[in-house]
Short mmCIF file of C-alpha atoms (C1' of nucleotides) in Angstrom, two decimals:
data_model
loop_
_atom_site.label_atom_id
_atom_site.label_comp_id
_atom_site.label_asym_id
_atom_site.label_seq_id
_atom_site.Cartn_x
_atom_site.Cartn_y
_atom_site.Cartn_z
CA MET A 16 74.25 100.03 202.20
CA ARG A 17 72.98 96.75 203.53
CA VAL A 18 73.69 93.66 201.49
CA ARG A 19 71.78 90.48 202.08
CA VAL A 20 72.51 87.07 200.61
CA GLU A 21 69.48 84.87 199.97
CA VAL A 22 69.59 81.26 198.85
CA ALA A 23 66.96 79.38 196.86
CA VAL A 24 67.58 75.71 197.64
CA PHE A 25 65.84 73.19 195.40
CA THR A 26 65.40 69.46 195.64
CA VAL A 27 63.22 66.82 194.02
CA ARG A 28 61.28 64.54 196.34
CA ALA A 29 58.64 62.07 195.26
CA GLY A 30 58.76 63.42 191.75
CA VAL A 31 58.03 66.97 192.85
CA LEU A 32 60.36 69.93 192.65
CA GLN A 33 60.58 71.57 196.05
CA VAL A 34 61.97 74.71 197.63
CA LEU A 35 63.41 75.12 201.10
CA LEU A 36 61.88 77.76 203.35
CA ALA A 37 62.42 78.72 206.98
CA ARG A 38 59.88 80.24 209.30
CA GLY A 39 61.31 83.04 211.38
CA PRO A 40 60.33 84.14 214.87
CA GLY A 41 57.79 86.51 213.35
CA GLY A 42 55.99 83.61 211.73
CA ALA A 43 56.75 84.60 208.14
CA TRP A 44 58.29 82.16 205.66
CA LEU A 45 61.69 83.20 204.30
CA LEU A 46 64.51 81.95 202.15
CA PRO A 47 67.69 81.09 204.04
CA ALA A 48 69.62 84.35 204.19
CA ALA A 49 72.51 86.13 205.85
CA ASP A 50 74.11 89.54 205.86
CA ALA A 51 77.17 90.02 203.68
CA GLY A 52 80.26 91.78 204.91
CA SER A 53 82.94 91.19 207.53
CA GLY A 54 85.51 90.40 204.89
CA GLU A 55 83.68 87.29 203.83
CA LEU A 56 83.23 86.29 200.19
CA LEU A 57 79.67 86.25 198.89
CA ASP A 58 79.95 82.54 198.15
CA GLN A 59 80.95 81.95 201.74
CA THR A 60 78.10 84.04 203.03
CA ALA A 61 75.69 82.00 200.97
CA ALA A 62 77.18 78.82 202.41
CA SER A 63 76.82 80.25 205.91
CA ALA A 64 73.19 81.05 205.31
CA ALA A 65 72.42 77.48 204.28
CA ARG A 66 74.32 76.13 207.25
CA ASP A 67 73.05 78.49 209.94
CA VAL A 68 69.44 78.55 208.87
CA ALA A 69 68.88 74.99 207.73
CA GLY A 70 71.86 72.92 208.81
CA LEU A 71 73.03 72.27 205.25
CA ARG A 72 76.75 71.82 204.78
CA GLY A 73 78.98 71.28 201.79
CA ILE A 74 76.39 72.02 199.16
CA SER A 75 77.30 73.54 195.83
CA MET A 76 75.87 76.90 194.95
CA GLU A 77 75.89 79.38 192.16
CA GLN A 78 75.17 83.08 192.14
CA LEU A 79 71.96 84.03 190.37
CA PHE A 80 71.24 87.73 190.35
CA THR A 81 71.37 90.81 192.54
CA PHE A 82 68.03 92.37 193.37
CA ASP A 83 67.22 95.82 194.65
CA ARG A 84 65.67 96.03 198.11
CA LEU A 85 64.81 99.64 198.37
CA PRO A 86 65.19 101.97 200.06
CA ASP A 87 68.71 101.11 201.07
CA ALA A 88 69.54 97.46 200.62
CA MET A 89 70.10 94.81 198.04
CA SER A 90 69.97 91.08 197.87
CA VAL A 91 72.47 88.79 196.17
CA ALA A 92 70.54 85.66 195.27
CA TYR A 93 72.02 82.17 195.07
CA LEU A 94 70.82 78.89 193.65
CA ALA A 95 71.57 75.56 195.35
CA LEU A 96 70.62 72.03 194.31
CA ILE A 97 70.72 69.19 196.77
CA ASP A 98 69.56 65.67 197.36
CA ALA A 99 67.19 66.03 200.30
CA GLY A 100 67.92 62.46 201.37
CA ARG A 101 71.57 63.20 202.06
CA HIS A 102 70.96 66.50 203.79
CA PRO A 103 68.60 66.30 206.72
CA LEU A 104 67.22 69.65 207.80
CA ALA A 105 68.17 71.14 211.15
CA PRO A 106 66.64 74.52 212.02
CA GLY A 107 69.24 77.05 213.10
CA PRO A 108 69.11 79.55 215.94
CA ASP A 109 66.88 82.06 214.18
CA SER A 110 64.42 79.62 212.66
CA VAL A 111 61.35 78.16 214.23
CA GLU A 112 60.87 75.66 211.45
CA VAL A 113 62.53 74.60 208.22
CA ARG A 114 60.79 72.57 205.58
CA TRP A 115 60.32 71.78 201.91
CA PHE A 116 57.48 73.22 199.86
CA ALA A 117 56.31 72.08 196.44
CA HIS A 118 57.45 74.77 194.02
CA ASP A 119 53.90 75.37 192.83
CA ASP A 120 52.40 75.58 196.29
CA LEU A 121 54.47 78.10 198.23
CA PRO A 122 53.23 80.20 201.10
CA VAL A 123 53.38 83.98 200.86
CA LEU A 124 56.96 85.20 201.07
CA VAL A 125 58.30 88.50 202.30
CA ASP A 126 59.58 91.27 200.08
CA GLY A 127 60.73 90.21 196.67
CA GLN A 128 61.70 86.70 197.61
CA ASP A 129 59.14 85.23 195.26
CA ALA A 130 61.16 86.81 192.44
CA VAL A 131 64.24 85.00 193.71
CA VAL A 132 62.45 81.67 193.66
CA ALA A 133 60.97 82.34 190.23
CA TYR A 134 64.30 83.29 188.76
CA GLY A 135 66.05 80.35 190.38
CA LEU A 136 63.51 78.04 188.84
CA ALA A 137 63.93 79.60 185.41
CA ARG A 138 67.68 79.29 185.63
CA LEU A 139 67.48 75.73 186.84
CA ARG A 140 65.27 74.75 183.94
CA ALA A 141 67.49 76.55 181.46
CA LYS A 142 70.52 74.69 182.78
CA THR A 143 68.93 71.33 182.17
CA ALA A 144 69.52 72.00 178.48
CA TYR A 145 73.29 72.07 178.74
CA ALA A 146 74.47 70.88 182.15
CA PRO A 147 73.93 67.64 184.02
CA VAL A 148 72.06 69.36 186.83
CA ALA A 149 70.27 66.20 187.86
CA VAL A 150 73.38 64.70 189.42
CA ASN A 151 73.28 67.41 192.07
CA LEU A 152 69.76 66.41 192.95
CA LEU A 153 70.46 62.70 193.22
CA PRO A 154 72.29 60.47 195.71
CA GLU A 155 75.80 59.38 194.90
CA MET A 156 74.49 56.25 193.20
CA PHE A 157 71.31 56.34 191.19
CA THR A 158 69.46 54.55 188.43
CA LEU A 159 68.68 56.04 185.07
CA GLY A 160 65.01 55.77 185.92
CA GLU A 161 65.56 58.00 188.94
CA MET A 162 67.54 60.44 186.85
CA GLN A 163 64.82 60.57 184.25
CA ALA A 164 62.23 61.19 186.95
CA VAL A 165 64.27 64.18 188.15
CA TYR A 166 64.36 65.70 184.69
CA GLU A 167 60.66 65.12 184.30
CA ALA A 168 59.99 66.90 187.58
CA LEU A 169 62.20 69.81 186.53
CA LEU A 170 60.66 70.19 183.12
CA GLY A 171 57.12 69.28 183.97
CA ARG A 172 56.75 66.88 181.07
CA ASP A 173 57.42 63.26 180.29
CA LEU A 174 60.48 62.10 178.44
CA ASP A 175 60.94 59.07 176.23
CA SER A 176 63.03 56.61 178.19
CA ARG A 177 64.79 55.12 175.17
CA ASN A 178 65.96 58.47 173.90
CA PHE A 179 66.81 59.59 177.40
CA ARG A 180 69.05 56.59 178.04
CA ARG A 181 70.76 56.86 174.68
CA ASP A 182 71.52 60.54 175.15
CA VAL A 183 72.67 60.41 178.76
CA LEU A 184 74.92 57.40 178.20
CA GLY A 185 76.23 58.81 174.93
CA ALA A 186 77.17 62.09 176.57
CA GLY A 187 79.34 60.30 179.09
CA VAL A 188 78.07 62.23 182.08
CA VAL A 189 77.56 59.09 184.14
CA ASP A 190 79.73 56.05 184.88
CA GLU A 191 78.34 52.61 185.39
CA SER A 192 79.11 51.30 188.88
CA GLY A 193 78.65 47.63 188.08
CA GLU A 194 76.13 47.24 190.88
CA VAL A 195 72.43 46.81 190.54
CA ARG A 196 69.57 47.54 192.86
CA ALA A 197 66.30 45.70 193.21
CA GLU A 198 63.62 48.26 193.93
CA GLY A 199 60.67 46.18 195.00
CA ARG A 200 59.00 44.74 191.93
CA GLY A 201 60.43 44.88 188.46
CA ARG A 202 63.78 44.10 186.98
CA PRO A 203 66.70 45.41 189.06
CA ALA A 204 68.27 48.57 187.68
CA ARG A 205 71.96 49.28 187.13
CA LEU A 206 73.43 51.92 189.38
CA TYR A 207 75.40 54.83 187.97
CA ARG A 208 77.35 57.66 189.48
CA SER A 209 78.28 61.08 188.13
CA ALA A 210 81.28 60.99 185.82
CA GLY A 211 82.28 64.11 187.78
CA GLY A 212 83.78 67.28 186.50
CA HIS A 213 81.77 69.90 184.75
CA PHE A 214 81.67 69.24 181.09
CA ALA A 215 82.38 71.37 178.11
CA VAL A 216 79.42 73.07 176.57
CA ASP A 217 79.55 72.43 172.87
CA ALA A 218 76.93 71.04 170.60
CA ARG A 219 78.29 67.55 170.79
CA GLU A 220 77.94 67.26 174.51
CA ARG A 221 74.69 69.11 174.74
CA ARG A 222 72.94 66.16 173.23
CA ALA A 223 72.81 64.79 176.75
CA ALA A 224 69.94 66.78 178.00
CA ARG A 225 68.37 67.94 174.82
CA GLN A 226 65.07 66.20 175.20
CA ILE A 227 64.95 69.00 177.44
CA SER A 228 65.00 72.63 176.57
CA SER A 229 64.18 76.08 177.81
CA GLY A 230 65.19 79.72 177.80
CA ASP A 231 66.92 81.98 180.25
CA ASP A 232 66.55 85.67 180.83
CA PRO A 233 66.95 88.12 183.66
CA PRO A 234 63.95 88.74 185.90
CA SER A 235 61.80 91.86 186.27
CA MET B 12 79.51 97.75 202.92
CA ARG B 13 80.45 99.66 199.83
CA VAL B 14 78.70 98.68 196.61
CA ARG B 15 80.08 99.73 193.31
CA VAL B 16 78.38 99.41 189.92
CA GLU B 17 80.69 98.81 186.95
CA VAL B 18 79.64 98.76 183.33
CA ALA B 19 81.31 96.90 180.48
CA VAL B 20 80.23 98.75 177.33
CA PHE B 21 80.86 96.98 174.03
CA THR B 22 80.65 98.12 170.46
CA VAL B 23 81.83 96.90 167.07
CA ARG B 24 83.83 99.34 164.97
CA ALA B 25 85.62 98.49 161.76
CA GLY B 26 84.89 94.83 162.28
CA VAL B 27 86.52 94.78 165.69
CA LEU B 28 84.80 94.22 169.01
CA GLN B 29 85.74 97.04 171.37
CA VAL B 30 85.38 97.95 175.02
CA LEU B 31 84.93 101.40 176.52
CA LEU B 32 87.42 102.52 179.15
CA ALA B 33 87.98 105.77 180.99
CA ARG B 34 91.24 107.09 182.34
CA GLY B 35 90.89 108.57 185.79
CA PRO B 36 92.87 111.37 187.37
CA GLY B 37 95.38 108.84 188.65
CA GLY B 38 96.15 107.74 185.11
CA ALA B 39 94.74 104.23 185.42
CA TRP B 40 92.23 102.84 182.95
CA LEU B 41 88.87 101.90 184.44
CA LEU B 42 85.43 100.72 183.47
CA PRO B 43 82.69 103.34 183.86
CA ALA B 44 81.50 102.98 187.45
CA ALA B 45 79.49 104.61 190.20
CA ASP B 46 78.61 104.01 193.82
CA ALA B 47 75.26 102.38 194.53
CA GLY B 48 72.94 103.66 197.21
CA SER B 49 70.90 106.80 197.90
CA GLY B 50 67.67 105.02 197.20
CA GLU B 51 68.58 104.49 193.56
CA LEU B 52 67.94 101.25 191.71
CA LEU B 53 71.00 99.36 190.51
CA ASP B 54 69.87 99.72 186.91
CA GLN B 55 69.67 103.47 187.40
CA THR B 56 73.10 103.57 188.97
CA ALA B 57 74.49 101.72 185.98
CA ALA B 58 72.84 104.24 183.66
CA SER B 59 74.31 107.08 185.71
CA ALA B 60 77.77 105.61 185.45
CA ALA B 61 77.58 105.46 181.65
CA ARG B 62 76.23 109.00 181.51
CA ASP B 63 78.55 110.64 184.01
CA VAL B 64 81.74 108.94 182.96
CA ALA B 65 81.32 108.73 179.20
CA GLY B 66 78.35 110.90 178.22
CA LEU B 67 76.25 107.92 177.10
CA ARG B 68 72.49 108.29 177.47
CA GLY B 69 69.55 106.05 176.85
CA ILE B 70 71.50 102.86 176.33
CA SER B 71 70.12 99.47 177.24
CA MET B 72 71.92 97.46 179.87
CA GLU B 73 71.67 94.16 181.60
CA GLN B 74 73.04 92.99 184.90
CA LEU B 75 75.83 90.46 184.64
CA PHE B 76 77.21 89.30 187.94
CA THR B 77 78.20 90.56 191.36
CA PHE B 78 81.88 90.28 192.21
CA ASP B 79 83.63 90.41 195.55
CA ARG B 80 85.96 93.31 196.13
CA LEU B 81 87.54 92.41 199.40
CA PRO B 82 88.01 93.45 202.08
CA ASP B 83 84.74 95.30 202.34
CA ALA B 84 83.16 96.03 199.00
CA MET B 85 81.49 94.41 196.07
CA SER B 86 80.87 95.25 192.46
CA VAL B 87 77.66 94.74 190.55
CA ALA B 88 78.71 94.37 186.91
CA TYR B 89 76.57 95.41 183.94
CA LEU B 90 76.75 94.73 180.22
CA ALA B 91 75.84 97.38 177.65
CA LEU B 92 75.83 97.18 173.85
CA ILE B 93 75.80 100.30 171.72
CA ASP B 94 76.39 101.60 168.25
CA ALA B 95 79.43 103.82 168.68
CA GLY B 96 78.35 105.95 165.72
CA ARG B 97 75.19 107.11 167.43
CA HIS B 98 76.78 107.70 170.80
CA PRO B 99 79.72 110.11 170.71
CA LEU B 100 81.92 109.94 173.78
CA ALA B 101 82.11 112.87 176.16
CA PRO B 102 84.41 112.49 179.17
CA GLY B 103 82.63 113.32 182.42
CA PRO B 104 83.92 115.28 185.41
CA ASP B 105 86.08 112.52 186.84
CA SER B 106 87.60 111.29 183.59
CA VAL B 107 90.63 112.59 181.83
CA GLU B 108 89.95 110.57 178.72
CA VAL B 109 87.40 108.10 177.41
CA ARG B 110 88.04 105.82 174.48
CA TRP B 111 87.43 102.48 172.80
CA PHE B 112 89.92 99.61 173.01
CA ALA B 113 89.97 96.48 170.90
CA HIS B 114 88.81 93.66 173.17
CA ASP B 115 92.00 91.71 172.61
CA ASP B 116 94.32 94.63 173.21
CA LEU B 117 93.31 96.16 176.52
CA PRO B 118 95.58 98.08 178.85
CA VAL B 119 96.07 96.87 182.40
CA LEU B 120 92.94 97.40 184.46
CA VAL B 121 92.59 97.95 188.17
CA ASP B 122 91.39 95.32 190.60
CA GLY B 123 89.23 92.61 189.14
CA GLN B 124 87.88 94.63 186.27
CA ASP B 125 89.44 92.33 183.74
CA ALA B 126 87.15 89.62 185.09
CA VAL B 127 84.18 91.89 184.42
CA VAL B 128 85.25 92.39 180.81
CA ALA B 129 85.94 88.70 180.34
CA TYR B 130 82.60 87.68 181.73
CA GLY B 131 80.77 90.34 179.73
CA LEU B 132 82.38 89.03 176.60
CA ALA B 133 81.42 85.45 177.41
CA ARG B 134 77.85 86.45 178.08
CA LEU B 135 77.66 88.52 174.93
CA ARG B 136 78.86 85.62 172.83
CA ALA B 137 76.48 83.22 174.52
CA LYS B 138 73.58 85.55 173.79
CA THR B 139 74.32 85.60 170.10
CA ALA B 140 72.96 82.05 170.03
CA TYR B 141 69.45 82.99 171.06
CA ALA B 142 68.94 86.75 170.99
CA PRO B 143 69.34 89.29 168.20
CA VAL B 144 72.11 91.12 170.01
CA ALA B 145 73.50 92.61 166.83
CA VAL B 146 70.64 95.08 166.49
CA ASN B 147 71.88 96.83 169.61
CA LEU B 148 75.28 97.26 168.03
CA LEU B 149 74.00 98.65 164.73
CA PRO B 150 72.45 101.95 163.63
CA GLU B 151 68.70 102.16 163.24
CA MET B 152 68.98 101.14 159.59
CA PHE B 153 71.53 98.60 158.46
CA THR B 154 72.29 96.11 155.74
CA LEU B 155 72.47 92.37 156.23
CA GLY B 156 76.12 92.55 155.28
CA GLU B 157 76.75 94.90 158.18
CA MET B 158 74.79 92.67 160.50
CA GLN B 159 76.76 89.64 159.42
CA ALA B 160 80.01 91.53 159.97
CA VAL B 161 78.91 92.26 163.54
CA TYR B 162 78.25 88.61 164.24
CA GLU B 163 81.57 87.68 162.71
CA ALA B 164 83.34 90.18 164.96
CA LEU B 165 81.50 88.85 168.02
CA LEU B 166 82.21 85.23 167.26
CA GLY B 167 85.63 85.60 165.76
CA ARG B 168 84.86 83.44 162.77
CA ASP B 169 83.35 83.77 159.33
CA LEU B 170 79.76 82.90 158.58
CA ASP B 171 78.23 81.70 155.37
CA SER B 172 76.27 84.59 153.93
CA ARG B 173 73.59 82.44 152.29
CA ASN B 174 72.77 80.60 155.49
CA PHE B 175 73.02 83.80 157.48
CA ARG B 176 70.52 85.64 155.30
CA ARG B 177 68.12 82.76 155.22
CA ASP B 178 68.17 82.34 158.99
CA VAL B 179 67.94 86.01 159.92
CA LEU B 180 65.12 86.72 157.50
CA GLY B 181 63.34 83.51 158.42
CA ALA B 182 63.45 84.39 162.11
CA GLY B 183 61.66 87.66 161.47
CA VAL B 184 63.97 89.73 163.65
CA VAL B 185 64.37 92.44 161.00
CA ASP B 186 61.93 94.35 158.82
CA GLU B 187 62.73 95.50 155.32
CA SER B 188 62.63 99.28 155.05
CA GLY B 189 62.19 99.43 151.29
CA GLU B 190 65.21 101.68 150.94
CA VAL B 191 68.59 100.75 149.58
CA ARG B 192 72.01 102.19 150.11
CA ALA B 193 74.88 102.40 147.66
CA GLU B 194 78.09 101.88 149.58
CA GLY B 195 80.79 102.92 147.14
CA ARG B 196 81.38 100.12 144.68
CA GLY B 197 79.22 97.03 144.44
CA ARG B 198 75.53 96.44 144.20
CA PRO B 199 73.47 98.60 146.58
CA ALA B 200 72.16 96.75 149.63
CA ARG B 201 68.65 96.77 151.03
CA LEU B 202 68.28 98.47 154.39
CA TYR B 203 66.58 96.77 157.30
CA ARG B 204 65.61 97.79 160.78
CA SER B 205 65.03 95.81 163.93
CA ALA B 206 61.60 94.21 164.07
CA GLY B 207 61.68 95.42 167.67
CA GLY B 208 60.58 93.65 170.79
CA HIS B 209 62.56 90.91 172.35
CA PHE B 210 61.59 87.63 170.91
CA ALA B 211 60.55 84.36 172.43
CA VAL B 212 63.30 81.92 173.02
CA ASP B 213 62.17 78.64 171.59
CA ALA B 214 63.87 76.34 169.19
CA ARG B 215 62.03 77.71 166.21
CA GLU B 216 63.28 81.22 166.65
CA ARG B 217 66.72 80.27 167.77
CA ARG B 218 67.54 79.15 164.27
CA ALA B 219 68.20 82.79 163.59
CA ALA B 220 71.55 83.02 165.14
CA ARG B 221 72.55 79.42 165.22
CA GLN B 222 75.44 79.66 162.84
CA ILE B 223 76.57 81.08 165.93
CA SER B 224 77.07 79.24 169.15
CA SER B 225 78.80 79.30 172.48
CA GLY B 226 78.51 78.50 176.15
CA ASP B 227 77.85 80.49 179.25
CA ASP B 228 79.02 79.95 182.78
CA PRO B 229 79.77 82.02 185.81
CA PRO B 230 83.27 83.44 186.18
CA SER B 231 85.97 82.62 188.71
"C1'" DG C 3 84.50 95.49 131.03
"C1'" DC C 4 86.06 94.46 135.41
"C1'" DA C 5 86.23 94.61 140.32
"C1'" DA C 6 83.20 94.38 144.36
"C1'" DA C 7 79.50 93.50 147.12
"C1'" DA C 8 74.42 91.78 147.03
"C1'" DG C 9 71.34 88.38 146.28
"C1'" DT C 10 69.36 83.55 145.48
"C1'" DG C 11 68.43 77.31 146.13
"C1'" DT C 12 69.75 72.75 146.59
"C1'" DT C 13 72.12 68.71 148.45
"C1'" DC C 14 73.96 66.24 152.17
"C1'" DT C 15 74.81 65.28 156.98
"C1'" DT C 16 73.55 65.40 161.57
"C1'" DT C 17 70.33 65.64 165.16
"C1'" DG C 18 65.89 64.88 167.18
"C1'" DT C 19 61.69 62.33 167.64
"C1'" DA C 20 58.53 58.67 167.57
"C1'" DC C 21 57.79 54.10 168.36
"C1'" DA C 22 57.41 48.16 170.15
"C1'" DC C 23 59.21 44.47 172.08
"C1'" DC C 24 61.81 41.29 175.28
"C1'" DC C 25 64.03 40.79 180.09
"C1'" DA C 26 64.42 40.12 185.04
"C1'" DT C 27 62.41 40.23 189.22
"C1'" DG C 28 58.57 40.31 193.33
"C1'" DG C 29 54.34 39.03 194.68
"C1'" DC D 19 51.84 33.56 185.88
"C1'" DC D 20 51.37 38.21 185.88
"C1'" DA D 21 52.34 42.87 187.05
"C1'" DT D 22 56.12 46.10 187.16
"C1'" DG D 23 59.91 48.61 185.83
"C1'" DG D 24 64.55 47.85 183.10
"C1'" DG D 25 66.77 47.42 178.89
"C1'" DT D 26 67.52 47.53 173.57
"C1'" DG D 27 67.31 49.39 168.01
"C1'" DT D 28 65.22 51.36 163.94
"C1'" DA D 29 62.80 54.47 160.73
"C1'" DC D 30 61.30 59.09 159.73
"C1'" DA D 31 61.43 64.23 160.11
"C1'" DA D 32 63.78 68.51 161.03
"C1'" DA D 33 67.66 71.32 161.36
"C1'" DG D 34 72.28 72.64 160.23
"C1'" DA D 35 76.29 72.86 157.09
"C1'" DA D 36 78.40 73.12 152.70
"C1'" DC D 37 78.44 74.91 148.38
"C1'" DA D 38 78.38 78.27 142.93
"C1'" DC D 39 76.53 81.39 140.20
"C1'" DT D 40 73.95 85.68 138.69
"C1'" DT D 41 72.91 90.73 139.56
"C1'" DT D 42 73.86 95.53 140.15
"C1'" DT D 43 76.59 99.10 140.78
"C1'" DG D 44 81.33 102.34 140.73
"C1'" DC D 45 85.38 103.07 138.50
#
DNA sequence: GCAAAAGTGTTCTTTGTACACCCATGG
DNA sequence: CCATGGGTGTACAAAGAACACTTTTGC
């Protein structure tokens, strides 16, 4: 039985949620993928796929779901979130081209890869409700305005900045750096960084991202 | 690459959450399992495992996670919830014995199967917060007292019956049957049945099971 | 008539949501 | 001096948690 590992890599650029695709020699657009096996862990295979296809290294990933690929294969799907600014793309040996696509304007994908993207998106949105996913999509230092923009791109709706600030700061998911950054016009913004460490998921801490909400459920 | 499908089947009996295990010819306790392949869908393979190992038919299942089984295999884990009363156990060809174990008093399992059980349990508890999982663990007709007992077994804590009734009835996840059942001493209870159909996951409907709460996150 | 489980409402606390103004900078 | 984004607090609405007593039956 052939086992494939496919990775849906998301980023937010210019306020738009985007997905990474590679164009293979045949001209079709594909998710970064690799074959599992050879004594390698699935997580490692997923990391290899991101590295060999798109030049991405050291990104954090999470397993999503395992899809059938009849007649005799299956695909273990992964979700990765990165800051595109810190990870320049470098097409690997088997890719003609690697680039970002707006999540709502994808080309036709092979097989059932659109299901992988759709499920990754659903999971990503669901996680905004209880995990500080935005920090994975931002540079090391960021302003709360940038963070809010990421959540707005993920959720597709506007958030109230006063409530957003209160909740994020109250949840303790970010630390103030002490520095500020002037961003063209307007008052300079304070810079924050992730307080690091995953955080416990109980009602008290969930307040963080609760402006925010969505449901999760397996695909197909 | 060898792909195995393993199923963690849960039930609630006598107020205790239990897991189904089979003892193989070698004497070790195992989860019901089968090899994937032969053009069969993973969901079908999971159904076959439950049928061939334990005689369970027509039970609903959901994929959980895919685990590494080094050096050259992997295991696609499934979660199943059943009412033990409606599904008598019948050991299949490769099982010496099939029985229920209290979730907190399991024998030693092979390989990484304890991780499958642990993750299944975590997922099951997380789902109580937004899905009417109890109806899968109850007979077709049941009382609210029985339903509450199931949630208490799942969550390991007591719930307030007034709030529980208000929330469950308000969420519309059960229909009144009109019948009542005298259960020995005490006032006879009304019988309900599942209102059927999965239900939308938005804040309004989540109230149902919110006495109830927990977090989800991938294993290992 | 008493033990045992079913059934029913209200109060209080916490959480979420809506909302308006002043501040610091660049042009 | 004005346009632009950053920063702060309060009032109202909704949801969740805590809580006591009456009803119907078997024994």
